[in-house]
XYZ file of C-alpha atoms in Angstrom:
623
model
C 4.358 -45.571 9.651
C 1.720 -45.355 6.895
C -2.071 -45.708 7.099
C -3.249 -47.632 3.670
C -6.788 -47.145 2.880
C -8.641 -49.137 0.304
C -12.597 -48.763 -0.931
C -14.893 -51.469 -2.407
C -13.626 -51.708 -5.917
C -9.890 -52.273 -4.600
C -8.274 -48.487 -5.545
C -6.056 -47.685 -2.677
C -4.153 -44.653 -1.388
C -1.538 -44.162 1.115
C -0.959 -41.647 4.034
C 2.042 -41.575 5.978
C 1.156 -40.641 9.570
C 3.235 -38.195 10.476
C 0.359 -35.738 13.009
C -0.438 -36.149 16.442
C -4.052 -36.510 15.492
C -6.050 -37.686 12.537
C -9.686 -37.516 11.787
C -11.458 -39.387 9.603
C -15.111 -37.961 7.669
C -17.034 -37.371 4.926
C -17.421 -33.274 5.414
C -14.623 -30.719 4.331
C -12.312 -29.978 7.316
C -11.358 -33.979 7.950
C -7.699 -35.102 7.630
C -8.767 -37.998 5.727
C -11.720 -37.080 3.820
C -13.895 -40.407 2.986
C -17.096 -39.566 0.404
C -19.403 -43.030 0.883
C -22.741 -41.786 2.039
C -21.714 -44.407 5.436
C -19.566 -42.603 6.161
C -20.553 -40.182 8.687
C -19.546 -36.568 8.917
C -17.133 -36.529 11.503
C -16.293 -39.940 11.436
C -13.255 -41.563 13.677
C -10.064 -40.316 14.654
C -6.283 -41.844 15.010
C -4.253 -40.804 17.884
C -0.343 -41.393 18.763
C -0.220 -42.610 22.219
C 2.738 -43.875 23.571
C 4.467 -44.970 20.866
C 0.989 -46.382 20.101
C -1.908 -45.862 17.615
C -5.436 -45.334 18.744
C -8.275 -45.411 16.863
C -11.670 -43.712 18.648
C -15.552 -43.961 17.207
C -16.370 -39.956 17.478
C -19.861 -40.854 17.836
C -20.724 -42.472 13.407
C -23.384 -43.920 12.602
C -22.297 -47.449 11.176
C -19.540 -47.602 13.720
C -16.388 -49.015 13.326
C -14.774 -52.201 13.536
C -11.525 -53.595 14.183
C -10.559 -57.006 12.909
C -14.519 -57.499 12.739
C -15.483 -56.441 15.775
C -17.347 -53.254 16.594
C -15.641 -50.778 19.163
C -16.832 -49.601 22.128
C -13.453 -46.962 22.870
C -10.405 -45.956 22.148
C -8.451 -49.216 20.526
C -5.086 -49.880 19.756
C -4.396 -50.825 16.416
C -1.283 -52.356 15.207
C 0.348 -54.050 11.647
C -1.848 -56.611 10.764
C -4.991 -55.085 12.181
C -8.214 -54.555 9.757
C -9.780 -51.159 10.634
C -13.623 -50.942 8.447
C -14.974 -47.330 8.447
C -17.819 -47.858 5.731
C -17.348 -48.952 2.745
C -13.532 -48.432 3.248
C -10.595 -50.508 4.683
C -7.883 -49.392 6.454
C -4.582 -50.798 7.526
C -1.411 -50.056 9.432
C 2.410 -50.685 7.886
C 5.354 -49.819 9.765
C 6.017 -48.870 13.105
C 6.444 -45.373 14.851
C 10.336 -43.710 14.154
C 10.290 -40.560 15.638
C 13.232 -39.443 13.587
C 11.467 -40.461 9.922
C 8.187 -38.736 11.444
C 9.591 -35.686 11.663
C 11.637 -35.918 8.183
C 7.958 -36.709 7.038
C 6.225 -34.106 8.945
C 8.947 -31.607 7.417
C 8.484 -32.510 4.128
C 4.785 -34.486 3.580
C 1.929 -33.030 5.590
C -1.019 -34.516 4.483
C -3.020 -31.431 3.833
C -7.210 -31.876 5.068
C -9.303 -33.725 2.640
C -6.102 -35.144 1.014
C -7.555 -38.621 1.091
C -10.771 -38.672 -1.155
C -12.799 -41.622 -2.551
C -12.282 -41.617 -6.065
C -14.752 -41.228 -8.712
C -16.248 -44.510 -10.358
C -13.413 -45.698 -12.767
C -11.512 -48.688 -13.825
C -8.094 -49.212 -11.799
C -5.690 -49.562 -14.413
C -2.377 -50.899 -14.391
C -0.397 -48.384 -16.180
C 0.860 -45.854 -14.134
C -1.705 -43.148 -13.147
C -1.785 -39.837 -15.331
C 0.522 -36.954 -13.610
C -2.524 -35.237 -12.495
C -4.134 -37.605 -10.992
C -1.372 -38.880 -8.772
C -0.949 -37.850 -5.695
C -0.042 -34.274 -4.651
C 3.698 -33.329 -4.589
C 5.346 -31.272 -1.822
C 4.201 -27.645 -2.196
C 7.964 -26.713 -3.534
C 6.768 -28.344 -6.863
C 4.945 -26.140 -9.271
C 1.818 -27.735 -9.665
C 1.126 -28.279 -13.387
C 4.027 -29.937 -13.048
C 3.859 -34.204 -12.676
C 5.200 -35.894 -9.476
C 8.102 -38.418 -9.935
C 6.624 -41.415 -12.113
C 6.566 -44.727 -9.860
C 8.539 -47.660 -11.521
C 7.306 -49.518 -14.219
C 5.549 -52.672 -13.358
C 7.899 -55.251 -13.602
C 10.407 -53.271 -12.059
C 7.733 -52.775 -9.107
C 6.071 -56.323 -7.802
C 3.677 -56.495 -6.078
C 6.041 -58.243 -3.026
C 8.334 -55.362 -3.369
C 8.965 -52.647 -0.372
C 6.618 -49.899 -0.937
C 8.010 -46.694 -2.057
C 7.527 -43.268 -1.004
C 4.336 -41.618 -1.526
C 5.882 -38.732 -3.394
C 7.242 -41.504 -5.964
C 4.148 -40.660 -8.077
C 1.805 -42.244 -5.338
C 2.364 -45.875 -5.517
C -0.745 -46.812 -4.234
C -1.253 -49.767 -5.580
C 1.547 -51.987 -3.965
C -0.426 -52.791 -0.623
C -3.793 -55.006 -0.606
C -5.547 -53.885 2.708
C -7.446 -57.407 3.833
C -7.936 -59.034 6.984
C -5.644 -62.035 6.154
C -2.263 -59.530 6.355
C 0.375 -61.860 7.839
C 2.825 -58.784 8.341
C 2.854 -55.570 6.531
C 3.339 -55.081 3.255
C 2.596 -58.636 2.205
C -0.310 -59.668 0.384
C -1.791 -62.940 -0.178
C -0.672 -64.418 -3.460
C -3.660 -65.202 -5.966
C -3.382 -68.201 -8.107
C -5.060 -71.336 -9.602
C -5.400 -74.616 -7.625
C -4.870 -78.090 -8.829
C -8.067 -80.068 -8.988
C -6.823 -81.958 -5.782
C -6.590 -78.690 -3.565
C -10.042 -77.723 -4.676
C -12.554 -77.218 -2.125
C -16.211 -77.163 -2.989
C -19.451 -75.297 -1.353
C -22.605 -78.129 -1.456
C -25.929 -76.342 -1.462
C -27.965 -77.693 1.271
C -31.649 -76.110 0.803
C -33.318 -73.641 -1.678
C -33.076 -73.632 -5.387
C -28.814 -74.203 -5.301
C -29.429 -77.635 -2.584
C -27.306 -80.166 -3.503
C -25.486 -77.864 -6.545
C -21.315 -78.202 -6.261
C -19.544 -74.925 -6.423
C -15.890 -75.026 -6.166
C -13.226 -72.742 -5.473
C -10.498 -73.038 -8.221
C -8.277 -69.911 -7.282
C -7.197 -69.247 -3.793
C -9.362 -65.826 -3.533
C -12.878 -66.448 -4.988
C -15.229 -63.999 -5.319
C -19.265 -64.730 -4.028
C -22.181 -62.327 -4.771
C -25.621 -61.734 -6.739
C -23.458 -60.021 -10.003
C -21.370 -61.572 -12.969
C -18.436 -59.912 -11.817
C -18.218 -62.445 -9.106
C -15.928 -65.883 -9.429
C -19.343 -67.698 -8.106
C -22.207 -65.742 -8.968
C -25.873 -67.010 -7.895
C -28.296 -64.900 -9.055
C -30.730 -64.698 -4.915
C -32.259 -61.548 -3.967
C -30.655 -62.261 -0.473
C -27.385 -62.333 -1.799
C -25.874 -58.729 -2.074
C -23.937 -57.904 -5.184
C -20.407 -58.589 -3.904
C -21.547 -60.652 -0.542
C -17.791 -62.480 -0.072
C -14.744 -63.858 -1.011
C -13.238 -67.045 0.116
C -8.934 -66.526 0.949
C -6.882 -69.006 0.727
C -4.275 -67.731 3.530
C -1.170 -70.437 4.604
C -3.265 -73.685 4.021
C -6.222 -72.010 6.170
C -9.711 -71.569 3.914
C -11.058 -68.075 5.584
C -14.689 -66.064 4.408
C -14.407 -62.925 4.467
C -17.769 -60.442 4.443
C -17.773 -57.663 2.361
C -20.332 -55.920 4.022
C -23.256 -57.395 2.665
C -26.677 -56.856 3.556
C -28.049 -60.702 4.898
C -24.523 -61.240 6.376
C -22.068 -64.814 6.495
C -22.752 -67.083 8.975
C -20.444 -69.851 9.921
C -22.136 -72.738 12.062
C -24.726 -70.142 12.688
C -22.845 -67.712 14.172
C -22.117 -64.326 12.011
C -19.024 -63.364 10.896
C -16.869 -60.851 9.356
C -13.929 -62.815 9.326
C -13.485 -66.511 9.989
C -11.835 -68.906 9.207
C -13.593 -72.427 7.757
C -13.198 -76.025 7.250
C -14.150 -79.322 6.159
C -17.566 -79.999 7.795
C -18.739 -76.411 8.383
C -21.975 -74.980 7.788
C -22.063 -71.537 5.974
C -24.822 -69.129 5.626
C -24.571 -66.576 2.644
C -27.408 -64.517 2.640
C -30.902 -67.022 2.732
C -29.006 -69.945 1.306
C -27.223 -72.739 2.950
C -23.839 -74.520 1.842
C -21.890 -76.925 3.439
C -17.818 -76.204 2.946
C -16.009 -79.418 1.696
C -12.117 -80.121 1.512
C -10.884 -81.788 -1.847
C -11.817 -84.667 -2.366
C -14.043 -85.251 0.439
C -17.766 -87.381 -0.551
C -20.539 -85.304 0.454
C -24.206 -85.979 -0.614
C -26.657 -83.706 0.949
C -29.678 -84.939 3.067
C -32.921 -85.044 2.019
C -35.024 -82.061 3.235
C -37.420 -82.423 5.857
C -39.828 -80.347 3.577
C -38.730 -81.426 -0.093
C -42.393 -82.455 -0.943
C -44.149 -79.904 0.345
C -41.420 -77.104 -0.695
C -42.301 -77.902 -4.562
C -44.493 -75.113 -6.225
C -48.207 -76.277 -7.095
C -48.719 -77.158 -11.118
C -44.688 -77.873 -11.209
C -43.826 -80.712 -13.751
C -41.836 -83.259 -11.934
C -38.642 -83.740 -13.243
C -37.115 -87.019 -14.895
C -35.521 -88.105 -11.952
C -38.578 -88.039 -9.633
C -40.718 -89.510 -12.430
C -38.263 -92.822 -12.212
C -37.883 -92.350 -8.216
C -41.871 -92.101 -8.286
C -42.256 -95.708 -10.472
C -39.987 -97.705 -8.077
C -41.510 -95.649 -4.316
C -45.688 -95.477 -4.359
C -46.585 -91.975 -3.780
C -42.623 -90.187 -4.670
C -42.892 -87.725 -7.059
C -46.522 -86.867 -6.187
C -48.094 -83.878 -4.863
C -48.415 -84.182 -0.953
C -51.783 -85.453 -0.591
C -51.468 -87.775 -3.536
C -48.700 -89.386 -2.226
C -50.634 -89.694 1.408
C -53.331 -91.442 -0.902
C -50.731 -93.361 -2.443
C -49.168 -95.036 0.534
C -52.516 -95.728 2.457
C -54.587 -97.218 -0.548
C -52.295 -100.429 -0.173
C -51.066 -102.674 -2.963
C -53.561 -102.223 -4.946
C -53.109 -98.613 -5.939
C -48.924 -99.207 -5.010
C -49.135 -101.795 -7.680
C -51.141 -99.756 -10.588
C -48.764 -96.905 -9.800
C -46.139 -99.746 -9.901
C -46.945 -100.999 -13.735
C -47.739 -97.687 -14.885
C -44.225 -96.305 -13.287
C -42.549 -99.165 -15.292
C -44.059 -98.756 -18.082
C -42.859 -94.993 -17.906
C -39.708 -95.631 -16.861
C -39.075 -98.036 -20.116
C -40.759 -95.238 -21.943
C -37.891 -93.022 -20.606
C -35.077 -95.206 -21.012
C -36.385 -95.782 -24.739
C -36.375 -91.761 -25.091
C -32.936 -91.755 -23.680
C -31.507 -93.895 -25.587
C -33.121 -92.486 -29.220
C -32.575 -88.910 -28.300
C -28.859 -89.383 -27.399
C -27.340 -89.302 -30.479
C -30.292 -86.462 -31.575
C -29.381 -83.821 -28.866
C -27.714 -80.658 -29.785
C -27.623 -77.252 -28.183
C -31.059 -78.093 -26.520
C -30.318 -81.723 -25.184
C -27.152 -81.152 -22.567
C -24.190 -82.235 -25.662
C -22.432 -79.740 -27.272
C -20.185 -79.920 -30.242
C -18.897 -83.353 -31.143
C -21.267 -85.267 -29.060
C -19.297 -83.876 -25.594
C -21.663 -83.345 -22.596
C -22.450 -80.027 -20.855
C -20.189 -80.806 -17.932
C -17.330 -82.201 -19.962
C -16.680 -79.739 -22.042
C -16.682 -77.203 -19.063
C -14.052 -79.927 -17.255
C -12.345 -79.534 -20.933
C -12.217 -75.563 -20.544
C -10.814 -75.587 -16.994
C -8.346 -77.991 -17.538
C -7.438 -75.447 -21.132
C -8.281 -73.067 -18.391
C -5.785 -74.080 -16.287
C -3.330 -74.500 -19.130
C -3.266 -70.403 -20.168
C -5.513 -71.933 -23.438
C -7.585 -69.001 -22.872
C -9.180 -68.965 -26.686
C -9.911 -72.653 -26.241
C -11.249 -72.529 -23.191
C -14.122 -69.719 -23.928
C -14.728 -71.591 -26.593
C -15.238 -74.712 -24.705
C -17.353 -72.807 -21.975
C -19.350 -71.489 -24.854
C -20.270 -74.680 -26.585
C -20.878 -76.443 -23.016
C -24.007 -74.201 -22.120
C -23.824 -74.219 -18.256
C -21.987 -71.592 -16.085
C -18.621 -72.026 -14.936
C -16.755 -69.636 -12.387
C -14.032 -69.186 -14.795
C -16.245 -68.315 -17.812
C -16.097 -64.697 -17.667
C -12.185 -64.711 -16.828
C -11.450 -66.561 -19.998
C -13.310 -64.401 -22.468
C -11.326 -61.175 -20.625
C -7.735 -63.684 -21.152
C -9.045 -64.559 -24.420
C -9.104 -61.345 -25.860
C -5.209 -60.789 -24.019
C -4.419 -63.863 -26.041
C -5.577 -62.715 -28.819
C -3.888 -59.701 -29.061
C -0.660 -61.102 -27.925
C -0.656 -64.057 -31.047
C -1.260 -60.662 -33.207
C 2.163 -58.727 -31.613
C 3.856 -62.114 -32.413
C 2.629 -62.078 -36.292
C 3.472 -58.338 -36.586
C 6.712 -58.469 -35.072
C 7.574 -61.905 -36.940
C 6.259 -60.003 -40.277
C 8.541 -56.791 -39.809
C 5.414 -54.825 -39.619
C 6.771 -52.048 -36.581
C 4.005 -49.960 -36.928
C 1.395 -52.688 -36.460
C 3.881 -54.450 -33.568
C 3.816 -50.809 -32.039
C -0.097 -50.456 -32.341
C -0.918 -53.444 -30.351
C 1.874 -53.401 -28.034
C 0.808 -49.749 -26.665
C -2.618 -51.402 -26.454
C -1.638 -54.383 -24.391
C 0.653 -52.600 -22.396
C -2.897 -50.706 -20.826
C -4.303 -54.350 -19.953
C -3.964 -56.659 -17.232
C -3.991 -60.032 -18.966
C -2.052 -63.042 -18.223
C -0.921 -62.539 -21.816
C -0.517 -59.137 -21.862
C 1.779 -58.966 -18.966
C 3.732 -61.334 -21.013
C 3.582 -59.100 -23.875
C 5.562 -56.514 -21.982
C 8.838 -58.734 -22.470
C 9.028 -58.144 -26.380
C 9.458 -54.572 -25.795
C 12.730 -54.866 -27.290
C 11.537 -56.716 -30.539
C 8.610 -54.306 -30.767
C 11.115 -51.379 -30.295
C 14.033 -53.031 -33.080
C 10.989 -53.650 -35.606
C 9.574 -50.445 -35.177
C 12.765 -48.729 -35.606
C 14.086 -50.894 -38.469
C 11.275 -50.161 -40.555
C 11.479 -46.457 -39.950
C 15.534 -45.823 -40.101
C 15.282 -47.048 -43.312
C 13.024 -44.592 -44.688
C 15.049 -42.133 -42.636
C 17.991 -42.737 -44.590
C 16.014 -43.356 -48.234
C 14.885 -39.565 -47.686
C 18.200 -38.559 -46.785
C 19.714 -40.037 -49.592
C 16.815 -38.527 -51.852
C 17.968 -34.821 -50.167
C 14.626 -34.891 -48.439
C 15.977 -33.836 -44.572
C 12.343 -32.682 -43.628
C 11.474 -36.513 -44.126
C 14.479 -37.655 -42.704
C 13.914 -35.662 -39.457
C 10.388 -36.866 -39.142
C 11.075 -40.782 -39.223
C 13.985 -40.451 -36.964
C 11.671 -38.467 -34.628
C 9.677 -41.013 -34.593
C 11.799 -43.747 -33.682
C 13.136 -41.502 -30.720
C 9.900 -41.189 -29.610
C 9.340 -44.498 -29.165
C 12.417 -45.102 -27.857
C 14.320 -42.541 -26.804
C 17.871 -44.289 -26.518
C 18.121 -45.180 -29.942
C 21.728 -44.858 -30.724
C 21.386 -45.324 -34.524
C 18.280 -42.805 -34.554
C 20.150 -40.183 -32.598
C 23.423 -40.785 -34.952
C 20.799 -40.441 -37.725
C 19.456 -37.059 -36.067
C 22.555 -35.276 -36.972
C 22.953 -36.011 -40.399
C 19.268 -35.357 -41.205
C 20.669 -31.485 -40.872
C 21.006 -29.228 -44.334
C 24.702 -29.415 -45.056
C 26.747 -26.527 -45.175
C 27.574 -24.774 -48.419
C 31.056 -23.398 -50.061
C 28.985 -21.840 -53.223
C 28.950 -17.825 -52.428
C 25.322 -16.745 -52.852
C 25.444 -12.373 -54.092
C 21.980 -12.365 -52.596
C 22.090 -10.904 -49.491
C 22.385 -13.724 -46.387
C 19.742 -14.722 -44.214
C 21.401 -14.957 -41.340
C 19.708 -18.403 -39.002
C 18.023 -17.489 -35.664
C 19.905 -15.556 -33.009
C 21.604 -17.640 -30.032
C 18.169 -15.368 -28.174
C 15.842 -17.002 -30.672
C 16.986 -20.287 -30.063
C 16.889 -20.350 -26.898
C 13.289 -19.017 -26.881
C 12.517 -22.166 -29.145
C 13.601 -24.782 -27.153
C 11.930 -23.101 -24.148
C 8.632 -23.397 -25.867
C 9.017 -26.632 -26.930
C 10.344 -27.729 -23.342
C 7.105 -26.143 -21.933
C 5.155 -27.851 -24.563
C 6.739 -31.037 -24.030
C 5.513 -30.834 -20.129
C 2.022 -29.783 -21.270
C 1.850 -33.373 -23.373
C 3.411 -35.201 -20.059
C 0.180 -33.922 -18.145
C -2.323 -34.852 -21.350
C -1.064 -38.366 -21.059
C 0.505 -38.142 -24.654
C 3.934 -39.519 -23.748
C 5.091 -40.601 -27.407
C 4.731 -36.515 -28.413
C 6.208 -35.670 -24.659
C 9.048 -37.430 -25.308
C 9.618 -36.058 -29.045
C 9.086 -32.563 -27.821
C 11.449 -32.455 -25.231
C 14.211 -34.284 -27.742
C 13.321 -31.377 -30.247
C 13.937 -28.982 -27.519
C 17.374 -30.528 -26.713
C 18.769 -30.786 -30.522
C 18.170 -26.935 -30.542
C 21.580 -26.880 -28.330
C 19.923 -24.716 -25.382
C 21.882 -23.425 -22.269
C 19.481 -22.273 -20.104
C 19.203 -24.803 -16.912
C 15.208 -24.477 -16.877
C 15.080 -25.164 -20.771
C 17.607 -28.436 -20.094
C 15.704 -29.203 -16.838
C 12.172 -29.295 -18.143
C 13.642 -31.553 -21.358
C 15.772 -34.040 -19.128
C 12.918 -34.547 -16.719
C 9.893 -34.824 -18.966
C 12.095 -37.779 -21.236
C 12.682 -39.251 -17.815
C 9.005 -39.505 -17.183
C 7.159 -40.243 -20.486
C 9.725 -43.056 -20.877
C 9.078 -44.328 -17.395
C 5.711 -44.339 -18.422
C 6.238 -45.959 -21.594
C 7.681 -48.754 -19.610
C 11.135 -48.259 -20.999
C 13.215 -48.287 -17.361
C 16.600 -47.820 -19.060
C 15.693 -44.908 -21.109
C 13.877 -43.541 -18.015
C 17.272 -43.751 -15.571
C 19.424 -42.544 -18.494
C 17.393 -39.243 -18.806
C 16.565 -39.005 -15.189
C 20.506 -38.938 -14.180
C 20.556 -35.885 -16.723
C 18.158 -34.299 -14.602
C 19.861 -35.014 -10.835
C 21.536 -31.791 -11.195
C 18.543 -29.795 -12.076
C 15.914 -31.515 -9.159
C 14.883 -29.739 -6.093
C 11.746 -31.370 -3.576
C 11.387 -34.243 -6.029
C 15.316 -35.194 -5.587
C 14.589 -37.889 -3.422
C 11.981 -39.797 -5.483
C 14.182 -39.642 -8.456
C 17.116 -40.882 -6.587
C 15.005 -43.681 -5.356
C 13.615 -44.853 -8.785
C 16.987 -44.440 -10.707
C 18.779 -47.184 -7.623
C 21.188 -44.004 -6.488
């Protein structure tokens, strides 16, 4: 069984539970140690019971809740649940194995204050740096890195989660309150115009404004980082998100300060539908299916609601020529409708004559408007060219569709999205050029980039590895052998070092190592011979360079990792802690370069050398 926490900007860790008991605070001492300020001192604890789990309130401040409600007691807790201790979430995956518990226990305690709220940073989908994954069993020197998890396509999302000494893996579990069963998560994608439900504002500033929800998770809140952002001092910064969950539309609160109420009641979780009433914060929305005609009331105070010395719109101006009185301030209108046809019919003319003068500036202005007048580029309105970016939106034409959104001046929930996928576009067209232009080094430049991004395109980047790897080496193997046939071996070396580098199971480059040596000589020499370094001296080398090799795993440097530890290995070394540290630190910097095969090729080299971390490699080679 493992407890997966999660805190407010979506970084997750995992514990397995392997104790009796487990508390939960912010002060040193805790089992789980949880740093939000609401989070009180000596928080909760978890408790086996009977093949059960308990969870028990030891007396917090802000509670806690369980699948949104509040407890009172001890509560049992079970896959599926959604446990909220501040700013954190917490679920449950597995069930209780007494036999697996105690291999755990043997082998994993989770020492006190293990489980800490990280420090404000971007979640990143490369693999976390070795020292900042998770701790390895204590049998593991610590400068040393833990096991590297697999690289991301070899690692869905879907996929069983693996151990938590397999470099952490925390990021394979979504904690929400829509879990179905554990381990699953709630796929997040785009909806066709015809499953898109809408929110209809029904008072304030936003009544009668459509929102819809184009992706089945939508984020709603005050900030820009939001899906639907509407800018409302009641309206924390991330208030909701809207979860599209088996057909079922569900809100979900994120803690936010003026709560979600659904047909007035509040909420953590519920689910919604066609008809409903939702309160976010102050302002009012009505949820609509796809599809479905909706056209808000009027409001019982619209007239009096409008701020003194406001300019009446265009629309009120024509409502106000054809209605006496509509479009006036309150006790102008009252004077309106009880001075009788005389006034009604001045007010009558003069509205006519205002609404030809409008329909006249309509009609002149059209073709005149620009960036000011509602038409962007090309004469296309506002609101068609933001149709025209979702549908390029929808279509991965992430360029075009900024663009669109751009030109269109009015906000669109995707807007912020496509600039992000723009500039993953962007960078993938340039891989294609470079790699299509033989330019490795360029190809190599932006594929390293990419590969630290989470971008529709540069996921899709990642599958020209191979083509990035062949141009990079082509370009480089032949000034390898140029130099070597120009009797420069230094040179030689170099550029096949850097192809290994990069990719590690170069067969041509590692052929090519070998021949890069100074050849032997038959000429007798009557100076004295200096002898080469002693079978001692060698060995000393490669340890150093082993040891460096591991010092450039833990700086993140993986490229100069992996050429280190090569180095080490051409020097021919026989020491087992020499051949260990080289096998395993190749193993890791190419499992962090994303290259899997080169990873399990140089990770079966180090089987024989493992000790704690023997089962984690076993795991991410398939043994």
């Amino acid at each position: 069984m493992k407890l997966i926490i999660e805190d407010d900007e979506g970084r997750k860790t995992v514990v397995p539970v392997v104790r009796e008991e487990i508390t939960i605070g912010r002060q040193d001492g805790n089992t789980i140690r949880l740093t939000e300020r609401n989070v009180s001192r000596r928080h909760a604890r978890l408790v086996k019971d009977n093949g059960s789990l308990l969870i028990e309130d030891l007396g917090s401040y802000n509670g806690v809740r369980v699948n949104g409600e509040k407890i009172a007691g001890p509560t049992k807790i079970k896959e599926g649940d959604l446990v909220e201790i501040g700013d954190y979430d917490l679920g449950i995956q597995g069930k209780f194995d007494a036999a697996a518990d105690a291999k755990a226990a043997a082998g994993k305690t989770v020492p006190p204050g293990a489980v800490k709220a990280p420090a404000a940073a971007k979640a990143a989908s490369a693999p976390p740096a070795p020292q900042q994954a998770a701790p390895p069993p204590a049998a593991v020197a610590p400068q040393e890195p833990p096991p590297p998890p697999p690289p991301p396509q070899a690692a869905p999302m879907q996929q069983a989660m693996p151990s938590a000494s397999a470099g952490g893996a925390t990021a394979i579990i979504r904690v929400s309150d829509i879990m179905k069963a554990a381990g699953q998560v709630v796929e997040v994608r785009d909806l066709q115009r015809a499953e898109m439900p809408r929110l209809v504002g029904l008072v304030g500033p936003f009544r009668g404004k459509e929102f819809y929800l184009m992706r089945s998770e939508v984020k709603f809140g005050r900030t820009d980082e939001n899906d639907i952002s509407l800018d409302h001092q009641s309206v924390s910064r991330q208030h909701c998100k809207f979860l599209l969950d088996g057909g079922q539309w569900k809100v979900v609160d994120n803690k936010s300060a003026n709560g979600v109420r659904v047909n007035g009641e509040e909420y953590a979780v519920s689910n919604i539908k066609p008809g409903d009433t939702l309160e976010l914060g102050h302002l009012k929305f009505r949820f609509c299916g796809p599809g479905e005609k909706f056209t808000p009331p009027p409001e019982k105070s619209d007239e009096s609601a409008k701020p003194a010395g406001k300019q009446p719109t265009t629309a009120e101006l024509i409502a106000g020529a054809s209605q006496p009185g509509r479009g006036m301030p309150g006790q102008q209108a009252q004077a309106a409708r009880k001075s009788g046809p005389p006034v009604a019919l001045i007010a009558g003319i003069g509205g006519g004559l205002l609404v030809l003068a409008i329909v006249a500036f309509l009609v002149v202005g059209r073709s005149k408007k620009g960036d000011d007048g509602g038409e962007s580029e090309g004469g296309v309105s506002g609101s068609a060219a933001v149709k025209a970016g979702d549908a390029a939106f929808k279509g991965k034409h992430f360029i075009k569709a900024s663009e669109l959104y751009e030109k269109s001046g009015e906000t669109s929930p995707n807007k912020k999205r496509a600039v992000e996928e723009a500039k993953g576009e962007e960078l993938y067209n340039q891989l294609k050029g470079a790699i299509d232009s033989g330019d490795g080094d360029r190809a190599r430049t932006l594929f390293e980039k990419c590969s630290a991004e989470s971008t529709f395109y540069c996921q899709k980047a990642q599958e020209m590895g191979d083509q990035v790897k062949s141009a990079y080496a082509k370009k480089h193997l032949a000034a390898a052998n140029a130099a070597k046939t120009a009797g420069k071996l230094d040179a030689c070396q170099a550029e096949v070092n850097n192809v290994l580098a990069f990719d590690a199971a170069n067969s041509e480059a590692q052929a090519l190592g070998s021949q890069c040596a100074p050849p032997e000589t038959a000429k007798v020499d009557p100076a004295p011979k200096k002898e080469g370094p002693s079978p001692k001296e060698r060995e000393a080398k490669a340890a150093k360079l082993a040891k460096d090799s591991l010092d450039k795993l833990n700086g993140r440097d993986f490229a100069n990792a992996a050429k280190l530890a090569q180095a080490a290995l051409n020097l021919n070394p026989t020491d087992r802690s020499t051949l260990g540290t080289a096998y395993r630190t190749l193993g890791y910097a190419n499992a962090y370069l994303n290259d899997r095969a080169a990873a399990v090729k140089w990770l079966e080299k180090y089987l024989p050398f493992c000790a704690a971390d023997c089962p984690a490699v076993h795991a991410f080679i398939g043994h």
